[in-house]
PDB file of C-alpha atoms and ligand atoms in Angstrom:
ATOM      1  CA  MET A 291     109.190 105.620 113.644  1.00 71.00           C
ATOM      2  CA  GLU A 292     110.752 105.518 110.176  1.00 80.00           C
ATOM      3  CA  ALA A 293     112.955 102.454 109.652  1.00 88.00           C
ATOM      4  CA  GLN A 294     116.622 103.123 108.924  1.00 92.00           C
ATOM      5  CA  PRO A 295     118.936 101.164 106.586  1.00 93.00           C
ATOM      6  CA  ILE A 296     121.400  98.875 108.326  1.00 93.00           C
ATOM      7  CA  ILE A 297     123.968  98.643 105.537  1.00 96.00           C
ATOM      8  CA  SER A 298     125.366 101.066 102.960  1.00 97.00           C
ATOM      9  CA  LEU A 299     124.212 101.347  99.360  1.00 97.00           C
ATOM     10  CA  LYS A 300     127.426  99.682  98.137  1.00 97.00           C
ATOM     11  CA  GLU A 301     126.944  96.789 100.539  1.00 97.00           C
ATOM     12  CA  ALA A 302     123.280  96.463  99.586  1.00 97.00           C
ATOM     13  CA  ILE A 303     124.163  96.196  95.899  1.00 97.00           C
ATOM     14  CA  GLU A 304     127.030  93.775  96.478  1.00 95.00           C
ATOM     15  CA  GLU A 305     125.228  91.593  99.003  1.00 94.00           C
ATOM     16  CA  ARG A 306     121.835  91.367  97.261  1.00 96.00           C
ATOM     17  CA  ARG A 307     121.284  87.857  95.925  1.00 95.00           C
ATOM     18  CA  ALA A 308     118.254  86.155  94.463  1.00 96.00           C
ATOM     19  CA  ALA A 309     116.954  84.212  97.472  1.00 96.00           C
ATOM     20  CA  ARG A 310     115.325  80.859  96.690  1.00 96.00           C
ATOM     21  CA  SER A 311     114.291  80.057 100.252  1.00 96.00           C
ATOM     22  CA  PHE A 312     112.974  82.227 103.088  1.00 97.00           C
ATOM     23  CA  ARG A 313     112.531  81.950 106.829  1.00 97.00           C
ATOM     24  CA  PRO A 314     108.966  82.560 108.052  1.00 96.00           C
ATOM     25  CA  ASP A 315     109.955  85.706 110.021  1.00 98.00           C
ATOM     26  CA  PRO A 316     107.659  88.609 109.123  1.00 98.00           C
ATOM     27  CA  ILE A 317     108.948  91.912 107.754  1.00 98.00           C
ATOM     28  CA  PRO A 318     108.120  94.665 110.280  1.00 98.00           C
ATOM     29  CA  GLU A 319     105.454  96.932 108.843  1.00 97.00           C
ATOM     30  CA  GLU A 320     107.568 100.077 109.149  1.00 97.00           C
ATOM     31  CA  VAL A 321     110.384  98.360 107.219  1.00 98.00           C
ATOM     32  CA  LEU A 322     108.040  97.188 104.446  1.00 98.00           C
ATOM     33  CA  SER A 323     106.504 100.624 104.263  1.00 98.00           C
ATOM     34  CA  GLU A 324     109.894 102.288 103.875  1.00 98.00           C
ATOM     35  CA  ILE A 325     111.054  99.734 101.259  1.00 98.00           C
ATOM     36  CA  LEU A 326     107.976 100.449  99.146  1.00 98.00           C
ATOM     37  CA  ARG A 327     108.215 104.207  99.622  1.00 98.00           C
ATOM     38  CA  LEU A 328     111.847 104.234  98.495  1.00 98.00           C
ATOM     39  CA  GLY A 329     111.139 101.757  95.698  1.00 98.00           C
ATOM     40  CA  VAL A 330     108.577 103.970  94.036  1.00 98.00           C
ATOM     41  CA  ARG A 331     110.954 106.928  94.062  1.00 98.00           C
ATOM     42  CA  ALA A 332     112.074 105.273  90.813  1.00 98.00           C
ATOM     43  CA  PRO A 333     112.032 107.464  87.716  1.00 98.00           C
ATOM     44  CA  SER A 334     109.487 107.122  84.915  1.00 98.00           C
ATOM     45  CA  GLY A 335     108.838 108.794  81.572  1.00 97.00           C
ATOM     46  CA  TYR A 336     106.829 112.000  82.147  1.00 97.00           C
ATOM     47  CA  ASN A 337     106.636 110.859  85.781  1.00 98.00           C
ATOM     48  CA  LEU A 338     103.741 108.588  84.787  1.00 98.00           C
ATOM     49  CA  GLN A 339     104.609 105.979  87.444  1.00 98.00           C
ATOM     50  CA  PRO A 340     102.853 103.026  85.759  1.00 98.00           C
ATOM     51  CA  TRP A 341     103.838 100.465  88.411  1.00 98.00           C
ATOM     52  CA  ARG A 342     101.047  98.818  90.396  1.00 98.00           C
ATOM     53  CA  LEU A 343     101.912  96.479  93.260  1.00 98.00           C
ATOM     54  CA  ILE A 344      99.680  93.730  94.606  1.00 98.00           C
ATOM     55  CA  VAL A 345     100.989  92.924  98.082  1.00 98.00           C
ATOM     56  CA  VAL A 346     100.339  89.265  98.851  1.00 98.00           C
ATOM     57  CA  GLN A 347     100.758  88.219 102.500  1.00 98.00           C
ATOM     58  CA  GLU A 348      98.011  85.680 103.202  1.00 98.00           C
ATOM     59  CA  GLN A 349      99.392  82.130 103.102  1.00 98.00           C
ATOM     60  CA  GLU A 350      96.435  80.894 101.102  1.00 98.00           C
ATOM     61  CA  ASN A 351      97.070  83.516  98.426  1.00 98.00           C
ATOM     62  CA  LYS A 352     100.799  82.797  98.370  1.00 98.00           C
ATOM     63  CA  GLU A 353     100.026  79.110  97.770  1.00 98.00           C
ATOM     64  CA  LYS A 354      97.723  80.159  94.940  1.00 98.00           C
ATOM     65  CA  LEU A 355     100.473  82.329  93.467  1.00 98.00           C
ATOM     66  CA  LYS A 356     103.045  79.552  93.832  1.00 98.00           C
ATOM     67  CA  ALA A 357     100.804  77.315  91.721  1.00 98.00           C
ATOM     68  CA  CYS A 358     100.952  79.977  88.977  1.00 98.00           C
ATOM     69  CA  ALA A 359     104.760  80.125  89.302  1.00 98.00           C
ATOM     70  CA  PHE A 360     105.833  76.568  88.506  1.00 98.00           C
ATOM     71  CA  ASN A 361     105.669  75.755  92.219  1.00 98.00           C
ATOM     72  CA  GLN A 362     108.773  77.765  93.043  1.00 98.00           C
ATOM     73  CA  ARG A 363     109.083  77.459  96.805  1.00 96.00           C
ATOM     74  CA  GLN A 364     110.193  81.037  97.490  1.00 97.00           C
ATOM     75  CA  VAL A 365     106.686  82.244  96.613  1.00 98.00           C
ATOM     76  CA  SER A 366     104.992  80.427  99.474  1.00 98.00           C
ATOM     77  CA  GLU A 367     107.889  80.794 101.937  1.00 98.00           C
ATOM     78  CA  ALA A 368     108.460  84.550 101.722  1.00 98.00           C
ATOM     79  CA  PRO A 369     106.336  86.584 104.159  1.00 98.00           C
ATOM     80  CA  VAL A 370     105.505  89.100 101.419  1.00 98.00           C
ATOM     81  CA  VAL A 371     105.249  88.631  97.670  1.00 99.00           C
ATOM     82  CA  LEU A 372     104.710  91.562  95.348  1.00 99.00           C
ATOM     83  CA  ILE A 373     102.935  91.019  92.054  1.00 99.00           C
ATOM     84  CA  CYS A 374     104.537  93.859  90.136  1.00 99.00           C
ATOM     85  CA  CYS A 375     102.366  95.140  87.304  1.00 98.00           C
ATOM     86  CA  GLY A 376     102.499  97.967  84.791  1.00 98.00           C
ATOM     87  CA  ASP A 377      99.382  99.935  83.881  1.00 98.00           C
ATOM     88  CA  ARG A 378      98.762 100.596  80.188  1.00 97.00           C
ATOM     89  CA  LEU A 379      96.114 103.234  80.912  1.00 97.00           C
ATOM     90  CA  VAL A 380      98.545 105.930  82.012  1.00 97.00           C
ATOM     91  CA  SER A 381      98.073 107.712  78.684  1.00 96.00           C
ATOM     92  CA  GLN A 382      94.386 108.362  79.426  1.00 97.00           C
ATOM     93  CA  PRO A 383      93.481 112.058  79.936  1.00 97.00           C
ATOM     94  CA  GLU A 384      92.131 111.603  83.466  1.00 98.00           C
ATOM     95  CA  TYR A 385      95.315 109.811  84.535  1.00 98.00           C
ATOM     96  CA  ILE A 386      97.502 112.515  82.991  1.00 98.00           C
ATOM     97  CA  GLU A 387      95.510 115.078  84.972  1.00 98.00           C
ATOM     98  CA  SER A 388      96.293 113.161  88.168  1.00 98.00           C
ATOM     99  CA  VAL A 389     100.023 113.339  87.352  1.00 98.00           C
ATOM    100  CA  ILE A 390      99.693 117.074  86.707  1.00 98.00           C
ATOM    101  CA  LYS A 391      97.881 117.553  90.025  1.00 98.00           C
ATOM    102  CA  LEU A 392     100.586 115.624  91.843  1.00 98.00           C
ATOM    103  CA  GLY A 393     103.235 117.830  90.241  1.00 98.00           C
ATOM    104  CA  GLU A 394     101.312 120.941  91.258  1.00 97.00           C
ATOM    105  CA  GLN A 395     101.083 119.734  94.859  1.00 97.00           C
ATOM    106  CA  ALA A 396     104.845 119.131  94.813  1.00 97.00           C
ATOM    107  CA  GLY A 397     105.394 122.634  93.419  1.00 96.00           C
ATOM    108  CA  ALA A 398     106.990 121.182  90.298  1.00 95.00           C
ATOM    109  CA  MET A 399     104.356 121.843  87.627  1.00 96.00           C
ATOM    110  CA  ASN A 400     103.540 124.906  85.608  1.00 96.00           C
ATOM    111  CA  GLU A 401     100.774 125.386  83.060  1.00 97.00           C
ATOM    112  CA  ALA A 402     103.132 125.215  80.072  1.00 97.00           C
ATOM    113  CA  TYR A 403     104.500 121.839  81.150  1.00 96.00           C
ATOM    114  CA  ALA A 404     101.033 120.592  82.049  1.00 97.00           C
ATOM    115  CA  GLN A 405      99.847 121.451  78.554  1.00 98.00           C
ATOM    116  CA  PHE A 406     102.966 119.837  77.066  1.00 97.00           C
ATOM    117  CA  ILE A 407     102.292 116.473  78.712  1.00 97.00           C
ATOM    118  CA  ARG A 408      98.532 116.657  77.978  1.00 97.00           C
ATOM    119  CA  GLU A 409      99.492 116.821  74.300  1.00 97.00           C
ATOM    120  CA  GLN A 410     102.631 114.668  74.202  1.00 96.00           C
ATOM    121  CA  VAL A 411     101.716 111.584  76.220  1.00 96.00           C
ATOM    122  CA  PRO A 412      98.751 110.492  74.052  1.00 95.00           C
ATOM    123  CA  VAL A 413     100.892 111.045  70.932  1.00 95.00           C
ATOM    124  CA  LEU A 414     103.712 108.978  72.427  1.00 94.00           C
ATOM    125  CA  PHE A 415     101.345 106.087  73.075  1.00 93.00           C
ATOM    126  CA  GLU A 416      99.650 106.355  69.688  1.00 93.00           C
ATOM    127  CA  TYR A 417     102.837 106.345  67.580  1.00 91.00           C
ATOM    128  CA  HIS A 418     105.256 104.909  70.187  1.00 90.00           C
ATOM    129  CA  PRO A 419     108.524 105.686  68.340  1.00 91.00           C
ATOM    130  CA  CYS A 420     110.427 104.836  71.551  1.00 89.00           C
ATOM    131  CA  PHE A 421     109.007 101.351  72.131  1.00 92.00           C
ATOM    132  CA  GLU A 422     107.788  98.394  70.089  1.00 91.00           C
ATOM    133  CA  SER A 423     104.773  97.590  72.234  1.00 94.00           C
ATOM    134  CA  VAL A 424     103.025  99.131  75.210  1.00 95.00           C
ATOM    135  CA  GLU A 425     103.922  95.985  77.153  1.00 96.00           C
ATOM    136  CA  ALA A 426     107.608  96.757  76.531  1.00 97.00           C
ATOM    137  CA  TRP A 427     106.958 100.238  77.933  1.00 97.00           C
ATOM    138  CA  THR A 428     105.151  99.022  81.070  1.00 98.00           C
ATOM    139  CA  ASN A 429     107.880  96.461  81.694  1.00 98.00           C
ATOM    140  CA  ARG A 430     110.668  98.985  81.127  1.00 97.00           C
ATOM    141  CA  HIS A 431     109.271 101.220  83.835  1.00 98.00           C
ATOM    142  CA  THR A 432     108.020  98.679  86.323  1.00 98.00           C
ATOM    143  CA  MET A 433     111.339  96.845  86.396  1.00 98.00           C
ATOM    144  CA  ILE A 434     113.159 100.042  87.376  1.00 98.00           C
ATOM    145  CA  ALA A 435     110.887 100.256  90.412  1.00 98.00           C
ATOM    146  CA  VAL A 436     111.493  96.552  91.098  1.00 98.00           C
ATOM    147  CA  ALA A 437     115.254  97.182  91.049  1.00 98.00           C
ATOM    148  CA  HIS A 438     114.839 100.088  93.475  1.00 98.00           C
ATOM    149  CA  ILE A 439     112.710  97.922  95.763  1.00 98.00           C
ATOM    150  CA  MET A 440     115.294  95.097  95.793  1.00 98.00           C
ATOM    151  CA  ILE A 441     118.178  97.413  96.681  1.00 98.00           C
ATOM    152  CA  ALA A 442     116.136  99.369  99.234  1.00 98.00           C
ATOM    153  CA  ALA A 443     115.025  96.053 100.762  1.00 98.00           C
ATOM    154  CA  LYS A 444     118.581  94.745 101.012  1.00 98.00           C
ATOM    155  CA  SER A 445     119.679  97.946 102.736  1.00 98.00           C
ATOM    156  CA  PHE A 446     117.173  97.035 105.499  1.00 98.00           C
ATOM    157  CA  GLY A 447     118.457  93.440 105.575  1.00 97.00           C
ATOM    158  CA  VAL A 448     115.471  92.162 103.582  1.00 98.00           C
ATOM    159  CA  ASP A 449     116.165  89.665 100.795  1.00 97.00           C
ATOM    160  CA  SER A 450     114.267  89.266  97.546  1.00 98.00           C
ATOM    161  CA  CYS A 451     113.967  87.178  94.411  1.00 98.00           C
ATOM    162  CA  PRO A 452     112.933  88.768  91.124  1.00 98.00           C
ATOM    163  CA  MET A 453     110.882  86.233  89.177  1.00 98.00           C
ATOM    164  CA  GLU A 454     109.763  85.883  85.608  1.00 98.00           C
ATOM    165  CA  GLY A 455     108.907  82.219  86.106  1.00 98.00           C
ATOM    166  CA  PHE A 456     105.109  82.440  86.215  1.00 98.00           C
ATOM    167  CA  VAL A 457     102.192  81.998  83.840  1.00 98.00           C
ATOM    168  CA  THR A 458     100.790  85.462  83.224  1.00 98.00           C
ATOM    169  CA  ALA A 459      97.262  84.369  82.350  1.00 98.00           C
ATOM    170  CA  GLN A 460      97.019  82.279  85.517  1.00 98.00           C
ATOM    171  CA  VAL A 461      98.276  85.108  87.754  1.00 98.00           C
ATOM    172  CA  LYS A 462      95.857  87.554  86.140  1.00 98.00           C
ATOM    173  CA  GLU A 463      92.896  85.276  86.630  1.00 98.00           C
ATOM    174  CA  ALA A 464      93.747  84.211  90.176  1.00 98.00           C
ATOM    175  CA  PHE A 465      94.315  87.765  91.417  1.00 98.00           C
ATOM    176  CA  LYS A 466      91.587  89.538  89.397  1.00 98.00           C
ATOM    177  CA  ILE A 467      94.125  91.635  87.502  1.00 98.00           C
ATOM    178  CA  PRO A 468      92.399  93.594  84.719  1.00 98.00           C
ATOM    179  CA  GLU A 469      93.322  93.410  81.045  1.00 97.00           C
ATOM    180  CA  HIS A 470      95.072  96.809  81.024  1.00 98.00           C
ATOM    181  CA  LEU A 471      97.686  95.709  83.587  1.00 98.00           C
ATOM    182  CA  ASP A 472     100.768  93.764  82.479  1.00 98.00           C
ATOM    183  CA  VAL A 473     102.250  91.429  85.060  1.00 98.00           C
ATOM    184  CA  CYS A 474     105.962  92.233  84.859  1.00 98.00           C
ATOM    185  CA  CYS A 475     107.517  90.374  87.761  1.00 98.00           C
ATOM    186  CA  LEU A 476     106.887  88.540  91.022  1.00 98.00           C
ATOM    187  CA  LEU A 477     109.018  89.695  93.931  1.00 98.00           C
ATOM    188  CA  PRO A 478     109.139  87.585  97.092  1.00 98.00           C
ATOM    189  CA  LEU A 479     110.555  89.616 100.007  1.00 98.00           C
ATOM    190  CA  GLY A 480     111.746  88.389 103.393  1.00 98.00           C
ATOM    191  CA  TYR A 481     114.703  86.964 105.249  1.00 98.00           C
ATOM    192  CA  ALA A 482     116.642  84.393 103.237  1.00 96.00           C
ATOM    193  CA  ASP A 483     117.324  80.950 104.533  1.00 94.00           C
ATOM    194  CA  GLU A 484     120.907  79.949 103.752  1.00 76.00           C
ATOM    195  CA  PRO A 485     122.496  78.674 101.663  1.00 69.00           C
ATOM    196  CA  PHE A 486     122.204  80.899  98.646  1.00 74.00           C
ATOM    197  CA  LYS A 487     123.065  79.546  95.244  1.00 79.00           C
ATOM    198  CA  LEU A 488     126.715  80.377  94.649  1.00 83.00           C
ATOM    199  CA  TYR A 489     127.340  83.827  93.158  1.00 88.00           C
ATOM    200  CA  GLY A 490     127.456  83.366  89.391  1.00 93.00           C
ATOM    201  CA  GLY A 491     129.792  86.312  88.740  1.00 96.00           C
ATOM    202  CA  ARG A 492     129.335  89.189  86.321  1.00 97.00           C
ATOM    203  CA  PHE A 493     131.022  89.953  83.010  1.00 98.00           C
ATOM    204  CA  ASN A 494     133.561  92.722  83.389  1.00 97.00           C
ATOM    205  CA  ILE A 495     132.819  96.237  82.150  1.00 97.00           C
ATOM    206  CA  GLU A 496     134.994  95.888  79.026  1.00 97.00           C
ATOM    207  CA  GLN A 497     132.973  92.847  77.949  1.00 97.00           C
ATOM    208  CA  ILE A 498     129.614  94.608  78.027  1.00 97.00           C
ATOM    209  CA  SER A 499     130.511  98.191  77.068  1.00 98.00           C
ATOM    210  CA  TYR A 500     131.488  99.873  73.800  1.00 98.00           C
ATOM    211  CA  SER A 501     133.176 103.160  73.140  1.00 98.00           C
ATOM    212  CA  GLU A 502     131.081 105.660  71.157  1.00 98.00           C
ATOM    213  CA  THR A 503     129.808 103.095  68.626  1.00 98.00           C
ATOM    214  CA  TYR A 504     128.689  99.512  69.045  1.00 98.00           C
ATOM    215  CA  GLY A 505     131.565  97.102  68.560  1.00 97.00           C
ATOM    216  CA  GLN A 506     134.394  99.481  69.509  1.00 98.00           C
ATOM    217  CA  ASN A 507     136.411  98.506  72.561  1.00 97.00           C
ATOM    218  CA  PHE A 508     135.780 100.447  75.753  1.00 97.00           C
ATOM    219  CA  THR A 509     138.411 100.383  78.477  1.00 95.00           C
ATOM    220  CA  ILE A 510     138.265 101.970  81.903  1.00 92.00           C
TER     221      ILE A 510
HETATM  222  C1  FMN B 799     113.720  89.444  85.486  1.00 90.05           C
HETATM  223  C2  FMN B 799     114.277  88.312  86.293  1.00 90.05           C
HETATM  224  C3  FMN B 799     113.579  87.128  86.360  1.00 90.05           C
HETATM  225  C4  FMN B 799     114.028  86.080  87.173  1.00 90.05           C
HETATM  226  N1  FMN B 799     113.247  84.963  87.339  1.00 90.05           N
HETATM  227  C5  FMN B 799     113.594  84.042  88.259  1.00 90.05           C
HETATM  228  C6  FMN B 799     112.715  82.982  88.565  1.00 90.05           C
HETATM  229  O1  FMN B 799     111.615  82.854  88.029  1.00 90.05           O
HETATM  230  N2  FMN B 799     113.110  82.094  89.512  1.00 90.05           N
HETATM  231  C7  FMN B 799     114.301  82.200  90.156  1.00 90.05           C
HETATM  232  O2  FMN B 799     114.589  81.360  91.004  1.00 90.05           O
HETATM  233  N3  FMN B 799     115.160  83.204  89.893  1.00 90.05           N
HETATM  234  C8  FMN B 799     114.824  84.144  88.974  1.00 90.05           C
HETATM  235  N4  FMN B 799     115.660  85.202  88.731  1.00 90.05           N
HETATM  236  C9  FMN B 799     116.898  85.336  89.506  1.00 90.05           C
HETATM  237  C10 FMN B 799     118.145  85.107  88.655  1.00 90.05           C
HETATM  238  O3  FMN B 799     118.316  83.735  88.392  1.00 90.05           O
HETATM  239  C11 FMN B 799     119.344  85.675  89.425  1.00 90.05           C
HETATM  240  O4  FMN B 799     119.138  87.052  89.607  1.00 90.05           O
HETATM  241  C12 FMN B 799     120.660  85.462  88.660  1.00 90.05           C
HETATM  242  O5  FMN B 799     120.979  84.104  88.608  1.00 90.05           O
HETATM  243  C13 FMN B 799     121.809  86.197  89.313  1.00 90.05           C
HETATM  244  O6  FMN B 799     121.926  85.827  90.670  1.00 90.05           O
HETATM  245  P1  FMN B 799     121.935  86.915  91.828  1.00 90.05           P
HETATM  246  O7  FMN B 799     120.694  87.750  91.649  1.00 90.05           O
HETATM  247  O8  FMN B 799     121.881  86.107  93.102  1.00 90.05           O
HETATM  248  O9  FMN B 799     123.180  87.708  91.695  1.00 90.05           O
HETATM  249  C14 FMN B 799     115.252  86.212  87.884  1.00 90.05           C
HETATM  250  C15 FMN B 799     115.969  87.414  87.771  1.00 90.05           C
HETATM  251  C16 FMN B 799     115.487  88.442  87.004  1.00 90.05           C
HETATM  252  C17 FMN B 799     116.259  89.743  86.968  1.00 90.05           C
END
């Protein structure tokens, strides 16, 4: 049976905290499945969906990952840790064809649009006017999926901790991650052990927003 959220979206957003310690309780498979399914409903440019998730659950592998992550305890304590990667090869013709096929199966693709993305995606990646590096592009997209996963998880009562504190080369070697994948984030998932670090607050909207042009006050 499909798992159902236990709190509202607003509560999930407001109650999500970066958990630094987890209880050993496992995440039920149907809950994990639903978290991942909802997470990858995230948007992506041309629907290319570059995110790739390595789901680490074996204790031995979590210990190995922890050693690549400055020994941060949440990595070995959480029942599930996602190594969230972004694939640089999504501009390859065969991959683009798989996106087209998916769109056709969903009834959302016509030949004109298929031809458009066959032509446009390789050009985008060759000249990349919209991003400085392909790594910036893979990270941009993968982190949107990570955000979806964290909020979906919290709605099922599952805590998380987004992590940039790891040595990329070590993670790639230890988990046989090929050259064309960028490791964007580690994401331990599970049930947090209290206490959380105190909530650090957020700047208010006026402090981080501008009206029409950078530098002009925005009030709401
Ligand atoms: C991209 C990213 C990387 C982060 N890396 C780490 C990390 O390596 N270790 C850690 O304990 N927390 C990490 N955090 C968690 C932040 O410290 C935390 O989100 C921030 O202090 C705000 O707290 P809150 O998420 O509980 O509201 C990271 C958060 C983000 C978004």
